[in-house]
mmCIF file of C-alpha atoms in Angstrom:
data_model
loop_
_atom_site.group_PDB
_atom_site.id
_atom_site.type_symbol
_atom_site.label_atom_id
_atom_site.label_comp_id
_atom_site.label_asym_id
_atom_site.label_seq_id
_atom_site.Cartn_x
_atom_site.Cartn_y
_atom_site.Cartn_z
ATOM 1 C CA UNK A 1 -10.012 -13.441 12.943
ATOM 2 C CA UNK A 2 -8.357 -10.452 12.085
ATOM 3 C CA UNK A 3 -5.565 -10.837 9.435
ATOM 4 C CA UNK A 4 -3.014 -8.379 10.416
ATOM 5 C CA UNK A 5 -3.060 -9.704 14.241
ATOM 6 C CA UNK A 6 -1.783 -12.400 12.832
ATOM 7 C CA UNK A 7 1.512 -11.182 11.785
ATOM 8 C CA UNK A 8 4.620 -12.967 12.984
ATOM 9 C CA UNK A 9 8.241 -12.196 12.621
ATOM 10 C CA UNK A 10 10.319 -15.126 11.762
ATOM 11 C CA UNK A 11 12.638 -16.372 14.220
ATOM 12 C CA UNK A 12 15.233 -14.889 13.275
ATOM 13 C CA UNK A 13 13.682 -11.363 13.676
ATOM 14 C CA UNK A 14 14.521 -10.248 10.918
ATOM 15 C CA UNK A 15 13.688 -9.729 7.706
ATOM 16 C CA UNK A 16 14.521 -12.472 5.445
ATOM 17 C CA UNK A 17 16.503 -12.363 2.051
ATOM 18 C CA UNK A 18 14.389 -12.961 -0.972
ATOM 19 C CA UNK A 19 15.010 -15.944 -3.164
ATOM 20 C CA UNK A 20 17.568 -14.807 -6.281
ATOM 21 C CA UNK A 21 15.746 -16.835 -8.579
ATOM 22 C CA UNK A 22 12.410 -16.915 -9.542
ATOM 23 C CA UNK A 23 10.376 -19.200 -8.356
ATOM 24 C CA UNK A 24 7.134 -21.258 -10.382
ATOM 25 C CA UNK A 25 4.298 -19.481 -8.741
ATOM 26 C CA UNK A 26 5.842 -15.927 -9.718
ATOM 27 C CA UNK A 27 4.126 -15.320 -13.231
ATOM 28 C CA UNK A 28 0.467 -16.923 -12.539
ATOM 29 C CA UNK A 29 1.146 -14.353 -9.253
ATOM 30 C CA UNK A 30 1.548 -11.825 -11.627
ATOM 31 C CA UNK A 31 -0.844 -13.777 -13.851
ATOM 32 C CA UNK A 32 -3.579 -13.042 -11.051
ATOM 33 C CA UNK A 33 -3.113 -9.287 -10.371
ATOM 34 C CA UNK A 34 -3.786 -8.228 -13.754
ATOM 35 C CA UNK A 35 -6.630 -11.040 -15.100
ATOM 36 C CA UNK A 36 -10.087 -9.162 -14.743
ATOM 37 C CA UNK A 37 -11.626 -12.953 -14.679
ATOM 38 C CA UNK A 38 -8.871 -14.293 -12.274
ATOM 39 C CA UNK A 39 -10.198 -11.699 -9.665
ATOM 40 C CA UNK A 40 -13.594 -13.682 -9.241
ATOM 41 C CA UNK A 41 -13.531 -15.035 -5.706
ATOM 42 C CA UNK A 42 -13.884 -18.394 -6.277
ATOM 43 C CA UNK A 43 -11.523 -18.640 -9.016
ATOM 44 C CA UNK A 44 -8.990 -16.693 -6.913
ATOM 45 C CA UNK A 45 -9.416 -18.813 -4.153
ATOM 46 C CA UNK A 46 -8.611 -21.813 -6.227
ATOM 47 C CA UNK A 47 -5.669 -20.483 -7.901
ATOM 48 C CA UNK A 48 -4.532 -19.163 -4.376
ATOM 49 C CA UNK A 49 -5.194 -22.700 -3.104
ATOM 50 C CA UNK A 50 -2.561 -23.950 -5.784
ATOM 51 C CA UNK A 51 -0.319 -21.846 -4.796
ATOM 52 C CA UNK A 52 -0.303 -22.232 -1.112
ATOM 53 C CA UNK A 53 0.092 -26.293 -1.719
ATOM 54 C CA UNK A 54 2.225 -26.817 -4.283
ATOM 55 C CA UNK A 55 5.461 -25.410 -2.807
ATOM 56 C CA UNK A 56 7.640 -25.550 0.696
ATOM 57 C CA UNK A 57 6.908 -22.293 2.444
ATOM 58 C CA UNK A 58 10.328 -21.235 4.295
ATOM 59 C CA UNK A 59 11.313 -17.421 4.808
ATOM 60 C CA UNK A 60 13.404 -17.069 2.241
ATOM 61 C CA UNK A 61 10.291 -17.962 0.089
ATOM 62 C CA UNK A 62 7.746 -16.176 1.697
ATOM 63 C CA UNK A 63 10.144 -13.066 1.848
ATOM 64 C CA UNK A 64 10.311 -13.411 -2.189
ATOM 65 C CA UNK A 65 6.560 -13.678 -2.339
ATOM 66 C CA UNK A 66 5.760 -10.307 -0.498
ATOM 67 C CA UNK A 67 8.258 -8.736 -2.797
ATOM 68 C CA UNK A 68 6.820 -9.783 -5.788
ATOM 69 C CA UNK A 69 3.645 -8.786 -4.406
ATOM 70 C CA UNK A 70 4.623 -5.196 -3.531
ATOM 71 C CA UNK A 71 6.471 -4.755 -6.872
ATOM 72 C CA UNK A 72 3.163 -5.370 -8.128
ATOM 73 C CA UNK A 73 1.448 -2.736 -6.109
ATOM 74 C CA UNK A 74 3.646 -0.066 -7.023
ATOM 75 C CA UNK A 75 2.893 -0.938 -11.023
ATOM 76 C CA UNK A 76 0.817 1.185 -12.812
ATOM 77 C CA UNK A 77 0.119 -2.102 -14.650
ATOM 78 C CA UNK A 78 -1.210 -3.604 -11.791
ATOM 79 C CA UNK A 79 -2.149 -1.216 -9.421
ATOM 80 C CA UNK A 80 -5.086 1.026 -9.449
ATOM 81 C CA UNK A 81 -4.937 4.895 -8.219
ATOM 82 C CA UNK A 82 -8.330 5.526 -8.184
ATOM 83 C CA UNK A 83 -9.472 8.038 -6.182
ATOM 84 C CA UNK A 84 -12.908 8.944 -6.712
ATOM 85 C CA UNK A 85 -15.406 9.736 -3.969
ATOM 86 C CA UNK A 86 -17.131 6.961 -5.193
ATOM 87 C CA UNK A 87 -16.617 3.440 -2.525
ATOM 88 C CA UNK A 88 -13.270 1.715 -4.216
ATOM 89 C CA UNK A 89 -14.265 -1.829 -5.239
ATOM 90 C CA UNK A 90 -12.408 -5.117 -5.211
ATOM 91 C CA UNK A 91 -12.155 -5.137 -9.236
ATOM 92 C CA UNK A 92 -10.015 -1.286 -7.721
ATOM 93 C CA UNK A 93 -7.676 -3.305 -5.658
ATOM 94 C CA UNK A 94 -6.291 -6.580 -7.929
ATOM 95 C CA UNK A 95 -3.034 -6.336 -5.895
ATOM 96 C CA UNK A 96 -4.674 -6.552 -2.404
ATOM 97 C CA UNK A 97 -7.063 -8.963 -3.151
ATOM 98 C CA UNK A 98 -4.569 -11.498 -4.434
ATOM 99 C CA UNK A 99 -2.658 -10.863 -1.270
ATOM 100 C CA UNK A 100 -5.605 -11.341 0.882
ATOM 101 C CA UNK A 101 -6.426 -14.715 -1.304
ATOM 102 C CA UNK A 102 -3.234 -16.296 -0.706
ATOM 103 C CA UNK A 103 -3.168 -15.356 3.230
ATOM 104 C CA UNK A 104 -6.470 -17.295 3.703
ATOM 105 C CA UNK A 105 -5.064 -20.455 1.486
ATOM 106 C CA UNK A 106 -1.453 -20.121 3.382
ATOM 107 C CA UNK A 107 -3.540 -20.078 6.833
ATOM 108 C CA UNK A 108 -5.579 -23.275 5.601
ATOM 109 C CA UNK A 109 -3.087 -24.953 4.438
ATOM 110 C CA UNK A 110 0.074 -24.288 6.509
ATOM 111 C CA UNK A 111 -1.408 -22.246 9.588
ATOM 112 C CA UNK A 112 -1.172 -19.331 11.321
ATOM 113 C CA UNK A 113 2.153 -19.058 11.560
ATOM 114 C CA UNK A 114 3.150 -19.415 7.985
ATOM 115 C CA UNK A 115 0.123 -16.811 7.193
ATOM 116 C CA UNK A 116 1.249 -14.602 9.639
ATOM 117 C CA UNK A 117 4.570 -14.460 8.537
ATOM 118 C CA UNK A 118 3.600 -13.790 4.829
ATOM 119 C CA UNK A 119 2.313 -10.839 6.543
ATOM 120 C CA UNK A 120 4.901 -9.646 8.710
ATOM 121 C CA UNK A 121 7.201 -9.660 5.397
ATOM 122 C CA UNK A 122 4.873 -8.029 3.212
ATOM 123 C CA UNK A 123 4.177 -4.808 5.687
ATOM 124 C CA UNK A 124 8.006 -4.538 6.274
ATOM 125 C CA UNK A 125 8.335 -4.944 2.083
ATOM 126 C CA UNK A 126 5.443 -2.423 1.387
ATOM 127 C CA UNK A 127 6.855 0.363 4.266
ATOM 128 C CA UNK A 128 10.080 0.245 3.187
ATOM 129 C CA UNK A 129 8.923 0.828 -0.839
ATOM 130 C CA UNK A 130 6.952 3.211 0.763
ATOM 131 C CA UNK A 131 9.601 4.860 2.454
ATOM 132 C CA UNK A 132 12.475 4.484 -0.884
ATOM 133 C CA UNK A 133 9.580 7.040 -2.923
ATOM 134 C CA UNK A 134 8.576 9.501 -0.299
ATOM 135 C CA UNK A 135 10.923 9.867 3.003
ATOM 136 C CA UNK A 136 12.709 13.005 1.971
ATOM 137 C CA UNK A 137 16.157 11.837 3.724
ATOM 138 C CA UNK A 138 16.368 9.277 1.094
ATOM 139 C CA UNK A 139 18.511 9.247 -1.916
ATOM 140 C CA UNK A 140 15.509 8.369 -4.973
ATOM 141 C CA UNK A 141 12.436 10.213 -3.286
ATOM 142 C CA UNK A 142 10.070 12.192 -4.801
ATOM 143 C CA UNK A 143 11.506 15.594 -4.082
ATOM 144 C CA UNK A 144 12.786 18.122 -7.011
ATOM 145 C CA UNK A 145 16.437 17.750 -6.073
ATOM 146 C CA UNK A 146 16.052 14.268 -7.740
ATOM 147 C CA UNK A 147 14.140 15.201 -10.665
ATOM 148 C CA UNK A 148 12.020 12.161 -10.564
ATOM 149 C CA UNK A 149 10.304 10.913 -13.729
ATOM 150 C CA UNK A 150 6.724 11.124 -14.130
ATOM 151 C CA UNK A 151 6.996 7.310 -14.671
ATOM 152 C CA UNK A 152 8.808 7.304 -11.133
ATOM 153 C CA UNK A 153 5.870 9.430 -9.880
ATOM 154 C CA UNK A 154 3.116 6.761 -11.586
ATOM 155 C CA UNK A 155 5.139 4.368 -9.444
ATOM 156 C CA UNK A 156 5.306 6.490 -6.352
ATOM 157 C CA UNK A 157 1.584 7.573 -6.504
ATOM 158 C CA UNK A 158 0.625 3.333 -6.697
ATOM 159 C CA UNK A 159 2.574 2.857 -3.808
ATOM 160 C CA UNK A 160 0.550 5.171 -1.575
ATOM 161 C CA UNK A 161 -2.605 3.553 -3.152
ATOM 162 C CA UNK A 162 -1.660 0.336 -2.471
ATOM 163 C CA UNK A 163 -0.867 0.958 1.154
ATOM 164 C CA UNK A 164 -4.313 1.819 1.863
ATOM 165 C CA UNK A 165 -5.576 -1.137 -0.029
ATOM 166 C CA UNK A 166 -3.477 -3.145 2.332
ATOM 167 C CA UNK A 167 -5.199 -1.644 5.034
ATOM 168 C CA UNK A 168 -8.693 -1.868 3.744
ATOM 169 C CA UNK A 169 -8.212 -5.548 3.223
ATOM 170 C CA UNK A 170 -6.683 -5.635 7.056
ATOM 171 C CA UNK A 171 -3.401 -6.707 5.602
ATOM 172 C CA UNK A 172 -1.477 -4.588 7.070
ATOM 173 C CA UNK A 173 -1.966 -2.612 10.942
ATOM 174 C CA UNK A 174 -2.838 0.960 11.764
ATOM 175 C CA UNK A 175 0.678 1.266 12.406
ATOM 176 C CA UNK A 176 1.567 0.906 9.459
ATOM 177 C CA UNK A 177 -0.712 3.313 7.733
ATOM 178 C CA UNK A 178 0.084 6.268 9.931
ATOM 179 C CA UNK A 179 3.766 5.775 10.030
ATOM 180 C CA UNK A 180 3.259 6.320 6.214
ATOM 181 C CA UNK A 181 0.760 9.124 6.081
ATOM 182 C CA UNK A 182 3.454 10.796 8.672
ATOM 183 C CA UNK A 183 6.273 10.248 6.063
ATOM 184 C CA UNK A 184 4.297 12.299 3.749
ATOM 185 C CA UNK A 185 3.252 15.175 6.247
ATOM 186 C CA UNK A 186 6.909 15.129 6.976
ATOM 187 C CA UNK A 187 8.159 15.951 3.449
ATOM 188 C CA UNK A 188 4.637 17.473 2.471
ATOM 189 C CA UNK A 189 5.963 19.778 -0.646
ATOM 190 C CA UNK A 190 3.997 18.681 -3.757
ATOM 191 C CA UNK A 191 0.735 18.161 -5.707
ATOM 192 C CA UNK A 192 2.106 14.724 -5.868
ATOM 193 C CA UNK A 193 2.441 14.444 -2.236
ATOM 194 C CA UNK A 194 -0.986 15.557 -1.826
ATOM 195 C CA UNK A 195 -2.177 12.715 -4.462
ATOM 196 C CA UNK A 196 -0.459 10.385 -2.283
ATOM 197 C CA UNK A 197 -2.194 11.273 0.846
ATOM 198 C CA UNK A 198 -5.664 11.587 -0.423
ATOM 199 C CA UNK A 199 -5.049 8.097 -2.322
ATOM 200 C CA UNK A 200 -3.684 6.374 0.771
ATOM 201 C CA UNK A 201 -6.707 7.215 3.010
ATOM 202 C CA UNK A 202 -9.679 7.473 0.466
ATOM 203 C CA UNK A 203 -8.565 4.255 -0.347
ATOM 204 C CA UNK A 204 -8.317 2.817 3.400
ATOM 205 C CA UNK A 205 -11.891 3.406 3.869
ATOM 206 C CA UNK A 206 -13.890 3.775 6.933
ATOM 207 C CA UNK A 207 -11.957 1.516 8.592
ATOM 208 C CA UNK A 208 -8.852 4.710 9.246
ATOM 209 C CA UNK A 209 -11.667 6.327 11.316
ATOM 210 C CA UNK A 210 -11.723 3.173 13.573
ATOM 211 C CA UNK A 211 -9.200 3.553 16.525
ATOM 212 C CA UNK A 212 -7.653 0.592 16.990
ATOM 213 C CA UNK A 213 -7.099 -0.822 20.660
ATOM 214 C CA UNK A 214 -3.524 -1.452 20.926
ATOM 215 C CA UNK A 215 -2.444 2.112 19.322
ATOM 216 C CA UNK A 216 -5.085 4.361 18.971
ATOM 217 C CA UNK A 217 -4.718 7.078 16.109
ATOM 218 C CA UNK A 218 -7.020 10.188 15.670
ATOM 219 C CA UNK A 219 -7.511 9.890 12.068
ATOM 220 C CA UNK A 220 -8.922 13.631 12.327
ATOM 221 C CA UNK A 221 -5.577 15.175 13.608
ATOM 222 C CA UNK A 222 -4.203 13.556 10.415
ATOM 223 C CA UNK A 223 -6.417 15.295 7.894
ATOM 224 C CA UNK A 224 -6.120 18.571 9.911
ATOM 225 C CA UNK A 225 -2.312 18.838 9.252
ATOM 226 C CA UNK A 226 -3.368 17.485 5.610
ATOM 227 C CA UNK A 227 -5.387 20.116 4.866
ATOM 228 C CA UNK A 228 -3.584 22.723 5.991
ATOM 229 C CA UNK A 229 -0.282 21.135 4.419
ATOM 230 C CA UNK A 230 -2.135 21.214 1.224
ATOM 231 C CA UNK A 231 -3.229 24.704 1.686
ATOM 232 C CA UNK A 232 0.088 25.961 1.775
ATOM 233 C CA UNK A 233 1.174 24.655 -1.401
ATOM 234 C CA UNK A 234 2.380 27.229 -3.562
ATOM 235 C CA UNK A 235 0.397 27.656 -6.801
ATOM 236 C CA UNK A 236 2.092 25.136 -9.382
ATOM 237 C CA UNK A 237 4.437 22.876 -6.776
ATOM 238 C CA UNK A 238 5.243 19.684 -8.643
ATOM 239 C CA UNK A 239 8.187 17.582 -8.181
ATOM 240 C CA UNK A 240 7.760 16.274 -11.822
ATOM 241 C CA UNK A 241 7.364 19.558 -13.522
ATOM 242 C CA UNK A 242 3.399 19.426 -13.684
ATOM 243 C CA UNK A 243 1.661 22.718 -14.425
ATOM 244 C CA UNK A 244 -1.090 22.974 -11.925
ATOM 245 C CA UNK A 245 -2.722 25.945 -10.315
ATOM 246 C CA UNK A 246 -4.139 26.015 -7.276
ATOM 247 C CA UNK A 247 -7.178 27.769 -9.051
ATOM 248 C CA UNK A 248 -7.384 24.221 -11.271
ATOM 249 C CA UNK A 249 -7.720 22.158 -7.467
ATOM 250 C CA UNK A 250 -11.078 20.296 -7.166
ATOM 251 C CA UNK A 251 -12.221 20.415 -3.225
ATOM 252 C CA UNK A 252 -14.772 17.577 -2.630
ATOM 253 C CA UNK A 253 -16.058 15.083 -0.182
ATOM 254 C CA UNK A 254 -15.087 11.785 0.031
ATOM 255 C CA UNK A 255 -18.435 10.184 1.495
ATOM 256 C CA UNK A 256 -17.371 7.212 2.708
ATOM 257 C CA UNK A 257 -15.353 8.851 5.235
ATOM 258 C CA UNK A 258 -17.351 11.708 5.946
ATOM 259 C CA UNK A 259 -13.867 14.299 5.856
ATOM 260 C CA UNK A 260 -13.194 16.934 3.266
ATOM 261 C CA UNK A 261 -10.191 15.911 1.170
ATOM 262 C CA UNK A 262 -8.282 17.870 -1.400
ATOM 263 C CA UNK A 263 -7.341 15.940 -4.842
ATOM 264 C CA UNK A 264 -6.617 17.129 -8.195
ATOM 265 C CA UNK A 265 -7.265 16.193 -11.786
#
């Protein structure tokens, strides 16, 4: 069954508030995304297990879990920005895979409904970071009027990565994916908005070239605007301050999508 079909709102349609406190699971959560050895499968699926069984699952608590799980993914700590040409493993995407873990133990061991809305809270969690680093009509994104760190950047560019794991994994929909790609062709101004993009979709794999049934998305038209977004960059446009030529941009392939990309090292 596919995992992000399986999303349900709670019934109160709406998102609900996260716990204030913290609860027991939250540092072997945290303890899982960065262990090397905890990212075994079976090992993962027992600690995921634990987790699922050893405490009441309500919104409030599932709310708190997707947020821990999406402060993780936007934690250079945590989160991987790998971008290579070369197929992005599961050792790439700790964050993702601990989220995928603990939807399978939820679904086991609660149902669909529980699983699902694990789900439903972590896409709204992970759009909405998504949104707070790169929708320019927001007061702390990555544009130069805010003169955002280059920790803040770190944190931005792990946020686009770990949107596309989400996808990869089938964690999150189609939807979601494009609605943040658009937020970056929208306020497309920066090297650092072009890391962002090439991150998100190298690291969604093949799968962003699959239409999907319900909303159908030309991956294609995407990477047209893309690439011609990213070839109107002025030589050295950084929101952080980076030096960068366009002379010093590396055009490649990524092969396991078959489209020309732009990133830059």
């Amino acid at each position: 069954m596919r995992r992000s079909s399986t999303q349900s709102p709670p019934t109160q349609l709406r998102r609900a508030a996260p716990r204030q406190t913290s609860p027991p699971w939250t540092q072997l959560v945290w303890t899982l995304c960065s262990d090397p050895h905890a990212q075994d499968p079976a090992a993962l699926a027992h600690h995921a297990a634990c987790i699922a069984s050893s405490y009441p699952w309500t919104p409030s608590t599932l709310a708190s879990l997707a947020e821990q799980l999406c402060l993780a993914g936007a934690d250079p700590q945590y989160q991987s920005t790998h971008t290579s040409a070369a197929a992005v493993t599961q050792a790439d995407r700790p964050v993702a895979s601990v989220t995928g873990a603990l939807y399978d133990a939820l679904h086991e061991t609660h149902g669909p409904h529980t699983a699902g809305s694990l789900l439903w809270h972590l896409a709204e969690c992970a759009t909405e970071a998504f949104r707070e680093f790169w929708d320019p009509s927001l007061p702390h994104s990555m544009t130069p009027q805010n003169a955002p760190t280059c920790g803040y950047a770190a944190k931005a560019a792990c946020s686009a990565a770990f949107i596309g794991d989400l996808f990869s994994c089938d964690l999150i929909s189609p939807q979601h994916l494009f609605g943040c790609l658009t937020i970056l062709l929208q306020g497309f101004i920066s090297v650092e908005h072009c890391a962002a993009f090439s991150a998100a979709v190298q690291r969604a794999g093949p799968r962003i070239l699959v239409p999907d049934s319900q909303q159908p998305y030309e991956a294609a038209e995407y990477f047209r605007h893309f690439l011609w977004a990213a070839g109107s960059l002025k030589d050295g446009s950084s929101v952080v301050g980076v030096s960068l030529r366009k002379g010093g941009w590396t055009r490649g392939s990524a092969n396991t999508l078959g489209m020309e990309v732009y990133w830059y090292s």
